[in-house]
JSON list of C-alpha atoms in Angstrom, two decimals:
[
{"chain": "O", "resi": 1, "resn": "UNK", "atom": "CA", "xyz": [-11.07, 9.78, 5.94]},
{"chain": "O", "resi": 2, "resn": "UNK", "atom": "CA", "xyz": [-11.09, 6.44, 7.69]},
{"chain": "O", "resi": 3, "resn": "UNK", "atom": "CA", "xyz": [-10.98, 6.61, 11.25]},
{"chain": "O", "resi": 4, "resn": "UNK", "atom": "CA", "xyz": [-8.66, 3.98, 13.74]},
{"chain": "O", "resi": 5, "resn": "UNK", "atom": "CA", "xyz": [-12.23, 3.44, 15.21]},
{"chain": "O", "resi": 6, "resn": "UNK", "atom": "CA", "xyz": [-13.62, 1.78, 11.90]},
{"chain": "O", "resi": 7, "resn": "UNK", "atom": "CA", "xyz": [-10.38, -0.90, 12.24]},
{"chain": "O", "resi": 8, "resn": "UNK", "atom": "CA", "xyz": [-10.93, -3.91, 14.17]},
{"chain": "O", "resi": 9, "resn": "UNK", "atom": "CA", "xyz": [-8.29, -4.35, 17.41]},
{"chain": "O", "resi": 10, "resn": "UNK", "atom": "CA", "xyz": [-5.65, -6.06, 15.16]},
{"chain": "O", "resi": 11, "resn": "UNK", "atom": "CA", "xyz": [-5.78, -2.99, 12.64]},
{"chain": "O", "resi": 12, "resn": "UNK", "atom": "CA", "xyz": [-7.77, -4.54, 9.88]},
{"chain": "O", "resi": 13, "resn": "UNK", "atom": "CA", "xyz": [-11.01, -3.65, 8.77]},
{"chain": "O", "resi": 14, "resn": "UNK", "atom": "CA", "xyz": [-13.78, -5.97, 9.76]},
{"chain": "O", "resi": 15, "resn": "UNK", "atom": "CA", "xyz": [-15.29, -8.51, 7.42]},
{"chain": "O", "resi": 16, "resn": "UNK", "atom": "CA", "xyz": [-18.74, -8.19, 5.75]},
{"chain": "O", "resi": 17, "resn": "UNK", "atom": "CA", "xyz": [-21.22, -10.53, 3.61]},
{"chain": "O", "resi": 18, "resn": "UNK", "atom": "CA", "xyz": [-20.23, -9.27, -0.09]},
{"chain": "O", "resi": 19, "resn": "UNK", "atom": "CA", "xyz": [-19.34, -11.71, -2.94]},
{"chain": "O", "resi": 20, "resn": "UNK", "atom": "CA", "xyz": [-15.90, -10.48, -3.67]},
{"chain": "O", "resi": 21, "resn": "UNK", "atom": "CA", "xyz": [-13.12, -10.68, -1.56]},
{"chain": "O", "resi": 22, "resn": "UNK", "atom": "CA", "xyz": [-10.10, -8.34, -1.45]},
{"chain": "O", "resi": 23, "resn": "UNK", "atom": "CA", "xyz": [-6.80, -9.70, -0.23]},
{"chain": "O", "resi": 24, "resn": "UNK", "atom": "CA", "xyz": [-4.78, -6.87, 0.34]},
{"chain": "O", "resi": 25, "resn": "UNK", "atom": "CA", "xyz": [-1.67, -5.19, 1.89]},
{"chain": "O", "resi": 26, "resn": "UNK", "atom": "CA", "xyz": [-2.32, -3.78, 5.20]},
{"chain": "O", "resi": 27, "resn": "UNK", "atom": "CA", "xyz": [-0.96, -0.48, 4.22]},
{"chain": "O", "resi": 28, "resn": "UNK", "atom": "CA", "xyz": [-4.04, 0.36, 2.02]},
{"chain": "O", "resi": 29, "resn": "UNK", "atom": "CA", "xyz": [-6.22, 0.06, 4.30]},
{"chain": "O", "resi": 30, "resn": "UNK", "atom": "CA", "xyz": [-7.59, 3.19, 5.08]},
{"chain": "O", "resi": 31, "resn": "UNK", "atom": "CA", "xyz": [-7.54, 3.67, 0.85]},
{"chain": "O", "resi": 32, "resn": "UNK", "atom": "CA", "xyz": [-9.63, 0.74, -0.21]},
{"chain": "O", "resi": 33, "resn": "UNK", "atom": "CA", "xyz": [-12.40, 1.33, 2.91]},
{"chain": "O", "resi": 34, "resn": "UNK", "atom": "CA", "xyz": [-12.68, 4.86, 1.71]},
{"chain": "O", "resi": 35, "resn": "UNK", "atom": "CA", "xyz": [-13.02, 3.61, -1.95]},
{"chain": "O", "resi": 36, "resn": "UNK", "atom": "CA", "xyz": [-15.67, 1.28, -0.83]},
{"chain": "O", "resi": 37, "resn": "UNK", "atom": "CA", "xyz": [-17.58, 3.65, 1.17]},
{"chain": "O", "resi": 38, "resn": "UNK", "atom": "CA", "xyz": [-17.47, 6.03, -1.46]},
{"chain": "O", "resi": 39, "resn": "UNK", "atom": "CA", "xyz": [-18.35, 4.03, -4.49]},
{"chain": "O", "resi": 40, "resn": "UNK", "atom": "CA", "xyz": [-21.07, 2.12, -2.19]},
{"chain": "O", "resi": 41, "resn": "UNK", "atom": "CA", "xyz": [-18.83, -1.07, -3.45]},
{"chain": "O", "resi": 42, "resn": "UNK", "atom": "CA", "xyz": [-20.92, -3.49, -1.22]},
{"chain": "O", "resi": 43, "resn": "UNK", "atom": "CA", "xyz": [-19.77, -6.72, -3.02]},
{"chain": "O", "resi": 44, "resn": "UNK", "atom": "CA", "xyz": [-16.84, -6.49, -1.76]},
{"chain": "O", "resi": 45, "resn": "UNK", "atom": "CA", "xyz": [-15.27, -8.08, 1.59]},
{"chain": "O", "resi": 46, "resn": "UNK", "atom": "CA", "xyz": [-11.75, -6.71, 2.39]},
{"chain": "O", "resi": 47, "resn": "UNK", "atom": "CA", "xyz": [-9.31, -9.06, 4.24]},
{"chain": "O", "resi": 48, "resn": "UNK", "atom": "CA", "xyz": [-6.08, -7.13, 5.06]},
{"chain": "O", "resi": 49, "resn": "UNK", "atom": "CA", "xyz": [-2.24, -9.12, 5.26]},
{"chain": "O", "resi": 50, "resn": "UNK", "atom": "CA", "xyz": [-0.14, -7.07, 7.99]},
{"chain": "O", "resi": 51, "resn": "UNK", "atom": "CA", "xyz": [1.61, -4.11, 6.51]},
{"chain": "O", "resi": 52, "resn": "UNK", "atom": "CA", "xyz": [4.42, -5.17, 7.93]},
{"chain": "O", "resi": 53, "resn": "UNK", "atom": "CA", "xyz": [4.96, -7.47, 5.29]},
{"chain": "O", "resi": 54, "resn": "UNK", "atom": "CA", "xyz": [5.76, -4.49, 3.14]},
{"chain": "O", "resi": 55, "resn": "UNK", "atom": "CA", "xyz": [9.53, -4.91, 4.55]},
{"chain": "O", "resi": 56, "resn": "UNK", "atom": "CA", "xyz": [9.27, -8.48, 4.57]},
{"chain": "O", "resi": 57, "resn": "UNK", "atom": "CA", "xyz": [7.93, -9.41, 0.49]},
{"chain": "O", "resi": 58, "resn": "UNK", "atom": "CA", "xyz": [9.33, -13.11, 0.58]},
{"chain": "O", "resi": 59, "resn": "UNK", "atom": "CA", "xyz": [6.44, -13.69, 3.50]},
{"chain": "O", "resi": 60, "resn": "UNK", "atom": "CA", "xyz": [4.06, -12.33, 1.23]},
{"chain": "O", "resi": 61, "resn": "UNK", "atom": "CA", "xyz": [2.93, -15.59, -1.20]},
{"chain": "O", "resi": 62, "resn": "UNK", "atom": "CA", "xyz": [2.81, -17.61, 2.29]},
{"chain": "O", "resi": 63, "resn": "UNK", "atom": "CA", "xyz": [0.66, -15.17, 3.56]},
{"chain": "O", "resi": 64, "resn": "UNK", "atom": "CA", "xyz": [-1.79, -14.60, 0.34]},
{"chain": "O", "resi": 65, "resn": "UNK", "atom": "CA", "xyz": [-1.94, -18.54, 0.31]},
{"chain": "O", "resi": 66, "resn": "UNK", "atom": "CA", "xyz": [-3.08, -19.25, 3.68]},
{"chain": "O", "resi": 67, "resn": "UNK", "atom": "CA", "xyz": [-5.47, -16.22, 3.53]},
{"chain": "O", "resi": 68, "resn": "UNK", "atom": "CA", "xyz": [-6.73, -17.65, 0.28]},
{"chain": "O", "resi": 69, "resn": "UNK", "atom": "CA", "xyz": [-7.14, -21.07, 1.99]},
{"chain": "O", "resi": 70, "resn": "UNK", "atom": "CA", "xyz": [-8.92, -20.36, 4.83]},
{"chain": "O", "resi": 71, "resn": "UNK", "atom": "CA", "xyz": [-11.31, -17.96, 3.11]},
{"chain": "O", "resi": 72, "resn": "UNK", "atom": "CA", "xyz": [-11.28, -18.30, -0.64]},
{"chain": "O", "resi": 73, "resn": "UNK", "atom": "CA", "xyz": [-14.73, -21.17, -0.20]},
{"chain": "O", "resi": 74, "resn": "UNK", "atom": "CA", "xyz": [-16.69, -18.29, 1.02]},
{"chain": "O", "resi": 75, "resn": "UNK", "atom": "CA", "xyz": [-16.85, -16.03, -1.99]},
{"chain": "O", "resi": 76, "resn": "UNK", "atom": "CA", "xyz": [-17.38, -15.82, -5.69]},
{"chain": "O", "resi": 77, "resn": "UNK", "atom": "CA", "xyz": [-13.65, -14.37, -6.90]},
{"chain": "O", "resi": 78, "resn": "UNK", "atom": "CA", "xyz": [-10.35, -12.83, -4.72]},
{"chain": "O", "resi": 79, "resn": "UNK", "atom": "CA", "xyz": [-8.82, -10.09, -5.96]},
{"chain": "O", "resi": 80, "resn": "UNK", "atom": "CA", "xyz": [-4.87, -9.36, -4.74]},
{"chain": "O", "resi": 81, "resn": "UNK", "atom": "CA", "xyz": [-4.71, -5.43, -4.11]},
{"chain": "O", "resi": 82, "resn": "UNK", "atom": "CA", "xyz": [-0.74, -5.87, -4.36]},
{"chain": "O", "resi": 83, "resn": "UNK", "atom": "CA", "xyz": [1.49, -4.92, -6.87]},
{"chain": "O", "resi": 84, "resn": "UNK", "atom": "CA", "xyz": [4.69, -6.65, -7.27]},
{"chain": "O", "resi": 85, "resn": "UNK", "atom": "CA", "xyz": [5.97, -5.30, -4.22]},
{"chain": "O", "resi": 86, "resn": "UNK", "atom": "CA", "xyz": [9.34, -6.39, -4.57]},
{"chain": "O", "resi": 87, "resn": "UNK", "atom": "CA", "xyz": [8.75, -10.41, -5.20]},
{"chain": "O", "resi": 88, "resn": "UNK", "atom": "CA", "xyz": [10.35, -10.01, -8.40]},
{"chain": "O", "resi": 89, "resn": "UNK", "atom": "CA", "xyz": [7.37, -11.54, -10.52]},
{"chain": "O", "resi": 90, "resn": "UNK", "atom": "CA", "xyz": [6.79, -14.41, -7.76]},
{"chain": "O", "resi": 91, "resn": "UNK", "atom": "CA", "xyz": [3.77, -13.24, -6.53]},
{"chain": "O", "resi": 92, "resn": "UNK", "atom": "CA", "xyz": [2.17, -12.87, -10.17]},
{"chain": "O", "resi": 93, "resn": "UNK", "atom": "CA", "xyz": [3.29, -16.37, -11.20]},
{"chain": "O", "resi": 94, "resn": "UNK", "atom": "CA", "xyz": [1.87, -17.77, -7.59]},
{"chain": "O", "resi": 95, "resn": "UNK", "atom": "CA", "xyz": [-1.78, -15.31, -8.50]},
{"chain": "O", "resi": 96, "resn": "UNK", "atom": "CA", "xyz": [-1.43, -17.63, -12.05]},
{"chain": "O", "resi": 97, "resn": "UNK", "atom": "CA", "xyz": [-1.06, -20.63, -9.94]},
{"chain": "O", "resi": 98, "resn": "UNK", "atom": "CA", "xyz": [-4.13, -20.02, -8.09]},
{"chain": "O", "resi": 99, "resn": "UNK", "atom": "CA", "xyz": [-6.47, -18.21, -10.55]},
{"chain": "O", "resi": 100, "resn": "UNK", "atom": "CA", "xyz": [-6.52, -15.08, -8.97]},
{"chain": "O", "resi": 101, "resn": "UNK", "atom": "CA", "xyz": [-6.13, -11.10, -10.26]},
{"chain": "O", "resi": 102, "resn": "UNK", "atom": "CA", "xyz": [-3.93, -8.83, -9.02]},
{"chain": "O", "resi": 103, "resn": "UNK", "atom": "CA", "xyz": [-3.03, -5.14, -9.68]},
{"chain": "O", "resi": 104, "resn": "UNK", "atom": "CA", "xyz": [-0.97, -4.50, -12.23]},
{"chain": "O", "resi": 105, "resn": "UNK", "atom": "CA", "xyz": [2.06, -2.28, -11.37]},
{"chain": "O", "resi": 106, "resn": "UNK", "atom": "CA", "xyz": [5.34, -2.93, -9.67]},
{"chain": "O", "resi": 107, "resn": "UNK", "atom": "CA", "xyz": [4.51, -1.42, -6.50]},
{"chain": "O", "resi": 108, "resn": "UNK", "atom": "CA", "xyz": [1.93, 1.09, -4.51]},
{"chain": "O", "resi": 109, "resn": "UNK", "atom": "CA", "xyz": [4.28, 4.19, -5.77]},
{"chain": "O", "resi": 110, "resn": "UNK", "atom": "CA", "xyz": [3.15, 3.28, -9.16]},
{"chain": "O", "resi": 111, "resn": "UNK", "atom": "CA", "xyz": [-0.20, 2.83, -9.47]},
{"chain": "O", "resi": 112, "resn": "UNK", "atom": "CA", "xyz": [-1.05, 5.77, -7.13]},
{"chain": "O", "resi": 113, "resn": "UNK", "atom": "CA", "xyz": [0.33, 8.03, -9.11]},
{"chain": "O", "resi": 114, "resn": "UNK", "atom": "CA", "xyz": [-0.51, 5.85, -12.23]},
{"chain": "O", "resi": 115, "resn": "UNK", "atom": "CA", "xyz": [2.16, 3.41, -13.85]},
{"chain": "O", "resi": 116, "resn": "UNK", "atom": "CA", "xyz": [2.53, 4.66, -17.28]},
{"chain": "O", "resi": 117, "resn": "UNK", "atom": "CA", "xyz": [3.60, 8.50, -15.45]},
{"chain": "O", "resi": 118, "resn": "UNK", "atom": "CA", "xyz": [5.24, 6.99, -13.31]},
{"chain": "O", "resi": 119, "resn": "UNK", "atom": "CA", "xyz": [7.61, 4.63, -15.38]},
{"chain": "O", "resi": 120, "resn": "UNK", "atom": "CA", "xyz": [7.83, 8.15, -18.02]},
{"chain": "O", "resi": 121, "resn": "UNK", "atom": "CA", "xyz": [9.71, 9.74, -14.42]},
{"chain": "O", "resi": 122, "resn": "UNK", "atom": "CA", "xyz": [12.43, 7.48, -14.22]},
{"chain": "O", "resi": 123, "resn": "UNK", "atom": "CA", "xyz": [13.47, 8.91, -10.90]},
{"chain": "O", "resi": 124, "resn": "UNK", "atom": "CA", "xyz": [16.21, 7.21, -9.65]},
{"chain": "O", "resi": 125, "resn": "UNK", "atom": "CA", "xyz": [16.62, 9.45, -7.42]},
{"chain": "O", "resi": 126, "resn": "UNK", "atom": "CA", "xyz": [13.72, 9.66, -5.19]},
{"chain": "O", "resi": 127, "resn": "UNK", "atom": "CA", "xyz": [12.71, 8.52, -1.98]},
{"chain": "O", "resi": 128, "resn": "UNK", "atom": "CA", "xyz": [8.56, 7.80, -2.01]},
{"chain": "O", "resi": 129, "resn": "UNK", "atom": "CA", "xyz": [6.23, 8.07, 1.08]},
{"chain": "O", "resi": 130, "resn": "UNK", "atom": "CA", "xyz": [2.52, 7.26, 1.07]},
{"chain": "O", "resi": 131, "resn": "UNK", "atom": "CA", "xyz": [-0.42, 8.40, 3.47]},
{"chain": "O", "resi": 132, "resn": "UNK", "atom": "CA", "xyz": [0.42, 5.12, 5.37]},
{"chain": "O", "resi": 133, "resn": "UNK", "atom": "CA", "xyz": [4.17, 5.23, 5.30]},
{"chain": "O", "resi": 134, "resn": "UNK", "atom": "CA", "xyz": [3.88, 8.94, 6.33]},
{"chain": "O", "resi": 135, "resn": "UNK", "atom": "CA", "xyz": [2.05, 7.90, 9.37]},
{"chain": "O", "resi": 136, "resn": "UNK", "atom": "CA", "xyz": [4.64, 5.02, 10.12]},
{"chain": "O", "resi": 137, "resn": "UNK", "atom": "CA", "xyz": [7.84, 6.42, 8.97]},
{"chain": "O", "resi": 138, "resn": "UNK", "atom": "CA", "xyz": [9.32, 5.58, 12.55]},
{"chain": "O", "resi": 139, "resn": "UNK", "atom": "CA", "xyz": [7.71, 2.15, 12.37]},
{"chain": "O", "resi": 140, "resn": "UNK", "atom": "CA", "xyz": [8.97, 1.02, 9.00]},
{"chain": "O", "resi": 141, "resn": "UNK", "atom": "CA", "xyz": [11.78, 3.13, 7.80]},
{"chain": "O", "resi": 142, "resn": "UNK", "atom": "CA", "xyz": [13.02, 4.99, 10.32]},
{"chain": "O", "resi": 143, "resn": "UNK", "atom": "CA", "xyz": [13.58, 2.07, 13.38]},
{"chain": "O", "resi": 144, "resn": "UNK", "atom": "CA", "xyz": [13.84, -1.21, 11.09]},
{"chain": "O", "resi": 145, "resn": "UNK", "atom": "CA", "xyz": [16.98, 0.41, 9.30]},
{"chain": "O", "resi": 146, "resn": "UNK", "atom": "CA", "xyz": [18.45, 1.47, 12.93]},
{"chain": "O", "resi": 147, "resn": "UNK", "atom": "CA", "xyz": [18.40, 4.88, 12.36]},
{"chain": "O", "resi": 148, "resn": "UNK", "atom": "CA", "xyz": [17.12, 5.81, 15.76]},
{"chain": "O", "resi": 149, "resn": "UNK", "atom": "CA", "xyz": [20.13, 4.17, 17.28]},
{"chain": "O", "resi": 150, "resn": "UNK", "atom": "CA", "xyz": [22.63, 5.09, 14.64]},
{"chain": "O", "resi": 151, "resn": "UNK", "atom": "CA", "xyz": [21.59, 8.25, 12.95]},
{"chain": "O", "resi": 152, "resn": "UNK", "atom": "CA", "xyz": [25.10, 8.40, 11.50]},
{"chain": "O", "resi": 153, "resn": "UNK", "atom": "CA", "xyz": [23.77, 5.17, 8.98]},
{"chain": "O", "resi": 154, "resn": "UNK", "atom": "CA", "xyz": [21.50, 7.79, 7.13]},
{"chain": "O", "resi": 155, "resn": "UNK", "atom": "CA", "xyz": [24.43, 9.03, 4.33]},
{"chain": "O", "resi": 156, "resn": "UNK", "atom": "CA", "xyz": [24.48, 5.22, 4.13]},
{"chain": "O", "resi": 157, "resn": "UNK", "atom": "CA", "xyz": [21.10, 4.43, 3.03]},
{"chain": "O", "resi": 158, "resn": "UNK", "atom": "CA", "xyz": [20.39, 7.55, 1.81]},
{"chain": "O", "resi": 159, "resn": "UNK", "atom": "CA", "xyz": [23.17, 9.43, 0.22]},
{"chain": "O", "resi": 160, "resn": "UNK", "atom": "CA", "xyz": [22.33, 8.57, -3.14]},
{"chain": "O", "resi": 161, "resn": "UNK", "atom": "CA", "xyz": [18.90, 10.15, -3.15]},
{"chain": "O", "resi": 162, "resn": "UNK", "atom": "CA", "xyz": [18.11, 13.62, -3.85]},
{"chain": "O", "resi": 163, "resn": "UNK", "atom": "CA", "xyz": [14.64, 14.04, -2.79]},
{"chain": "O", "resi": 164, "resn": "UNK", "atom": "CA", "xyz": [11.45, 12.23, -0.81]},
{"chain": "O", "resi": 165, "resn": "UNK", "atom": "CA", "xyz": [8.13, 12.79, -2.92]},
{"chain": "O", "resi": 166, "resn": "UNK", "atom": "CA", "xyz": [4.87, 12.59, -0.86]},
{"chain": "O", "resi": 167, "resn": "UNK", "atom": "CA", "xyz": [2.97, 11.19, -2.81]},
{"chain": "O", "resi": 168, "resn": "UNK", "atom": "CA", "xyz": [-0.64, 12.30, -0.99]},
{"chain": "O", "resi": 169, "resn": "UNK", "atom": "CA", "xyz": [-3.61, 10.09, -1.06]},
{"chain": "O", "resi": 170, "resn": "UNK", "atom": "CA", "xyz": [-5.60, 13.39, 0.48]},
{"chain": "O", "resi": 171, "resn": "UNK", "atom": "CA", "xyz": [-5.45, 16.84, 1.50]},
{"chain": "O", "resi": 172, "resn": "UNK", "atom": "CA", "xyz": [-4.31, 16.41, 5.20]},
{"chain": "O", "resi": 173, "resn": "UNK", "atom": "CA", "xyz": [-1.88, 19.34, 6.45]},
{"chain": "O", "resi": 174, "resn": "UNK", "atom": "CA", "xyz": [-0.58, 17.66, 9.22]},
{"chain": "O", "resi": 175, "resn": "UNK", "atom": "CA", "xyz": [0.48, 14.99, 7.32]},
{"chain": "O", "resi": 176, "resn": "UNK", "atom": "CA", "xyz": [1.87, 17.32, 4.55]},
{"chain": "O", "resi": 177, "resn": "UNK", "atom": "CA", "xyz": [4.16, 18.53, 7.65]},
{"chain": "O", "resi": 178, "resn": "UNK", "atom": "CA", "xyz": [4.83, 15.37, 9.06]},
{"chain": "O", "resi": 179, "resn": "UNK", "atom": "CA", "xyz": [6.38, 14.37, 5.56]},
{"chain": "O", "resi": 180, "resn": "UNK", "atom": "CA", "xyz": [8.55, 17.64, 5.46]},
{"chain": "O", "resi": 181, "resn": "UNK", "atom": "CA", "xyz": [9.91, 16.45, 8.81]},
{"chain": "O", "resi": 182, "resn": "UNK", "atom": "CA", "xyz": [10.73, 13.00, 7.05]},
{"chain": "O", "resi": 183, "resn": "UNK", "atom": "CA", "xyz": [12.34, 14.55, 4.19]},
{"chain": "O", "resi": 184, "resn": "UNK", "atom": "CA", "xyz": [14.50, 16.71, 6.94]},
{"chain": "O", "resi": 185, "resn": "UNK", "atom": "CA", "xyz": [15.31, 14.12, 9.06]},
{"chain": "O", "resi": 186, "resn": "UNK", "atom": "CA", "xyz": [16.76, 12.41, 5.80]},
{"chain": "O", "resi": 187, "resn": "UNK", "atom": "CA", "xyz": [18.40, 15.15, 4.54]},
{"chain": "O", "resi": 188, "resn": "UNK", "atom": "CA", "xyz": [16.84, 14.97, 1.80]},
{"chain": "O", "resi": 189, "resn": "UNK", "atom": "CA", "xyz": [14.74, 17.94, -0.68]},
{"chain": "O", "resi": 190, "resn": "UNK", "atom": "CA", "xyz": [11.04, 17.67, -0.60]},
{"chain": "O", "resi": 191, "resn": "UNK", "atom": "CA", "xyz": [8.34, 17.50, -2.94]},
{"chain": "O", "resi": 192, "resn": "UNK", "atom": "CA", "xyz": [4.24, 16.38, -2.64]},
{"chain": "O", "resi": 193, "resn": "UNK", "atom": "CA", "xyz": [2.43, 15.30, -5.44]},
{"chain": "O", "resi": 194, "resn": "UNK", "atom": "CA", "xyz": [-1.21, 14.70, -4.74]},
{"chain": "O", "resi": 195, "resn": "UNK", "atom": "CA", "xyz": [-2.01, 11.82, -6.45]},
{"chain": "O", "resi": 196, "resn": "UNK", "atom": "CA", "xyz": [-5.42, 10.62, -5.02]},
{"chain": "O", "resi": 197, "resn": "UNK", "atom": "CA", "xyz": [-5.70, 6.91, -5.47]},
{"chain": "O", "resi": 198, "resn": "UNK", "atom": "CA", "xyz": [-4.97, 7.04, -8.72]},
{"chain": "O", "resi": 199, "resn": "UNK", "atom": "CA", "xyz": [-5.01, 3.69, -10.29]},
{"chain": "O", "resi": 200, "resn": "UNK", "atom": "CA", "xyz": [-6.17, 1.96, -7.28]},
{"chain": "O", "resi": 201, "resn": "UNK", "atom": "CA", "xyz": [-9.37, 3.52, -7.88]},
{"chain": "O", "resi": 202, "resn": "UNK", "atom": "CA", "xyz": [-10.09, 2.48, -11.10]},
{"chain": "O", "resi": 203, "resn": "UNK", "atom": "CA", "xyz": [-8.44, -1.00, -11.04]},
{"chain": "O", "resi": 204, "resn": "UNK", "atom": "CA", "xyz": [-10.84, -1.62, -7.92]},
{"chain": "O", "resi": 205, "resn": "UNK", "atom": "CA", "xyz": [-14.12, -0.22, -9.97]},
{"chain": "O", "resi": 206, "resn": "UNK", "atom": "CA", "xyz": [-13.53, -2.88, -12.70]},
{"chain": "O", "resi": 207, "resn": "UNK", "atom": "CA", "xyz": [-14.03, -5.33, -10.25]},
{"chain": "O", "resi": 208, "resn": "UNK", "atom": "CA", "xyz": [-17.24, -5.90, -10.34]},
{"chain": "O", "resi": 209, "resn": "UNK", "atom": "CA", "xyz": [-19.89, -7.93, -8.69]},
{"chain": "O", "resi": 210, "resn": "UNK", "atom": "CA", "xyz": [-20.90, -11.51, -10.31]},
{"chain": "O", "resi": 211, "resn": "UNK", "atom": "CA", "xyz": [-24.23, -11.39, -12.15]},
{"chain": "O", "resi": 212, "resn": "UNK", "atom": "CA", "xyz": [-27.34, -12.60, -10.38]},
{"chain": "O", "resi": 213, "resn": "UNK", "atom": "CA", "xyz": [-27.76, -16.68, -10.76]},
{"chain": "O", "resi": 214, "resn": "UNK", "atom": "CA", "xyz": [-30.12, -16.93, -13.77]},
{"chain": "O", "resi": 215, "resn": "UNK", "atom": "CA", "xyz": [-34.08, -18.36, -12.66]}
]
């Protein structure tokens, strides 16, 4: 697991010298460092937009754009790690625009679990956590929908849900807790799916390093 200590002040990793560069949401983090570590994936540099941006998806192209600006002359190819995230096909046509990949999915609940099972669930139904949003359910569901001051809003948000699904990047028992605690503070049933990083992890590892220039 990634530690806080291997994330600069500002909570982003720190930048390196590899030939790829991964523009990415803030709240997969922790995911794409361990990928890299893992897979020894030293071609790539990963440059993370605030997570915060997650509730926020029409700040998202401005963001990507000035990130690609200001660092896009330095490297070979940018990769998005975003899916859709809720910019209704904007952020795909402004990827066209520029040249760039992104991954393919409508959002991180997808490809995690992988998008073809998870369009075949069709749960309407369900409320999804993540590792991340696990760790900052207070920060970005709990507080920015005012539930801490007006718990009697959560039959508002929530009433039409059934369940929350963890869906579990890894085997970490307090954080399998800390979502049960979510799913009872919403009133809702619970359920964990470990997912791994599903298609994060193979979408990443066919992004692969430029060939050396030829003598």
């Amino acid at each position: 697991m990634i530690s806080d200590a291997e994330l600069s002040h500002d909570g982003l990793p720190p930048a390196g010298q590899g030939q790829i560069l991964l523009i990415a949401c803030g709240a997969l983090a922790r995911e794409i460092l361990a990928l890299k570590a893992a897979n020894s994936w030293a071609h790539m540099d990963l440059h993370c937009l605030p997570a915060i941006l997650h509730n926020h998806p029409d700040r998202i192209i401005p963001a990507l754009r000035a990130a690609v600006a200001k660092h896009g002359a330095d490297y070979h190819d940018i990769f998005v790690v975003y899916a859709d995230c809720g910019t209704g096909g904007l952020l795909q046509a402004a990827c066209d625009d520029m040249g760039l990949r992104m991954v393919a999915g409508p959002h991180c609940y997808a490809f995690f679990e992988g998008v073809d099972a998870f369009a075949a669930r069709d749960e309407m139904t369900a409320f999804y956590l993540t590792d991340f949003l696990v760790r900052q359910f207070d920060a970005f569901v709990w507080e920015p929908l005012g539930l801490h001051k007006h718990p009697a809003l959560r039959d508002m948000y929530f009433g039409n849900y059934e369940k929350l699904v963890y869906q579990a990047q890894t085997d970490d028992a307090a954080l399998t807790e800390k979502a049960q605690d979510c799913a009872a503070r919403l009133g809702l049933a619970f359920e964990r799916r470990f997912t791994g990083y599903g298609d994060l992890a193979t979408t990443l590892a066919s992004v692969t390093a430029p060939p050396p220039p030829s003598a």
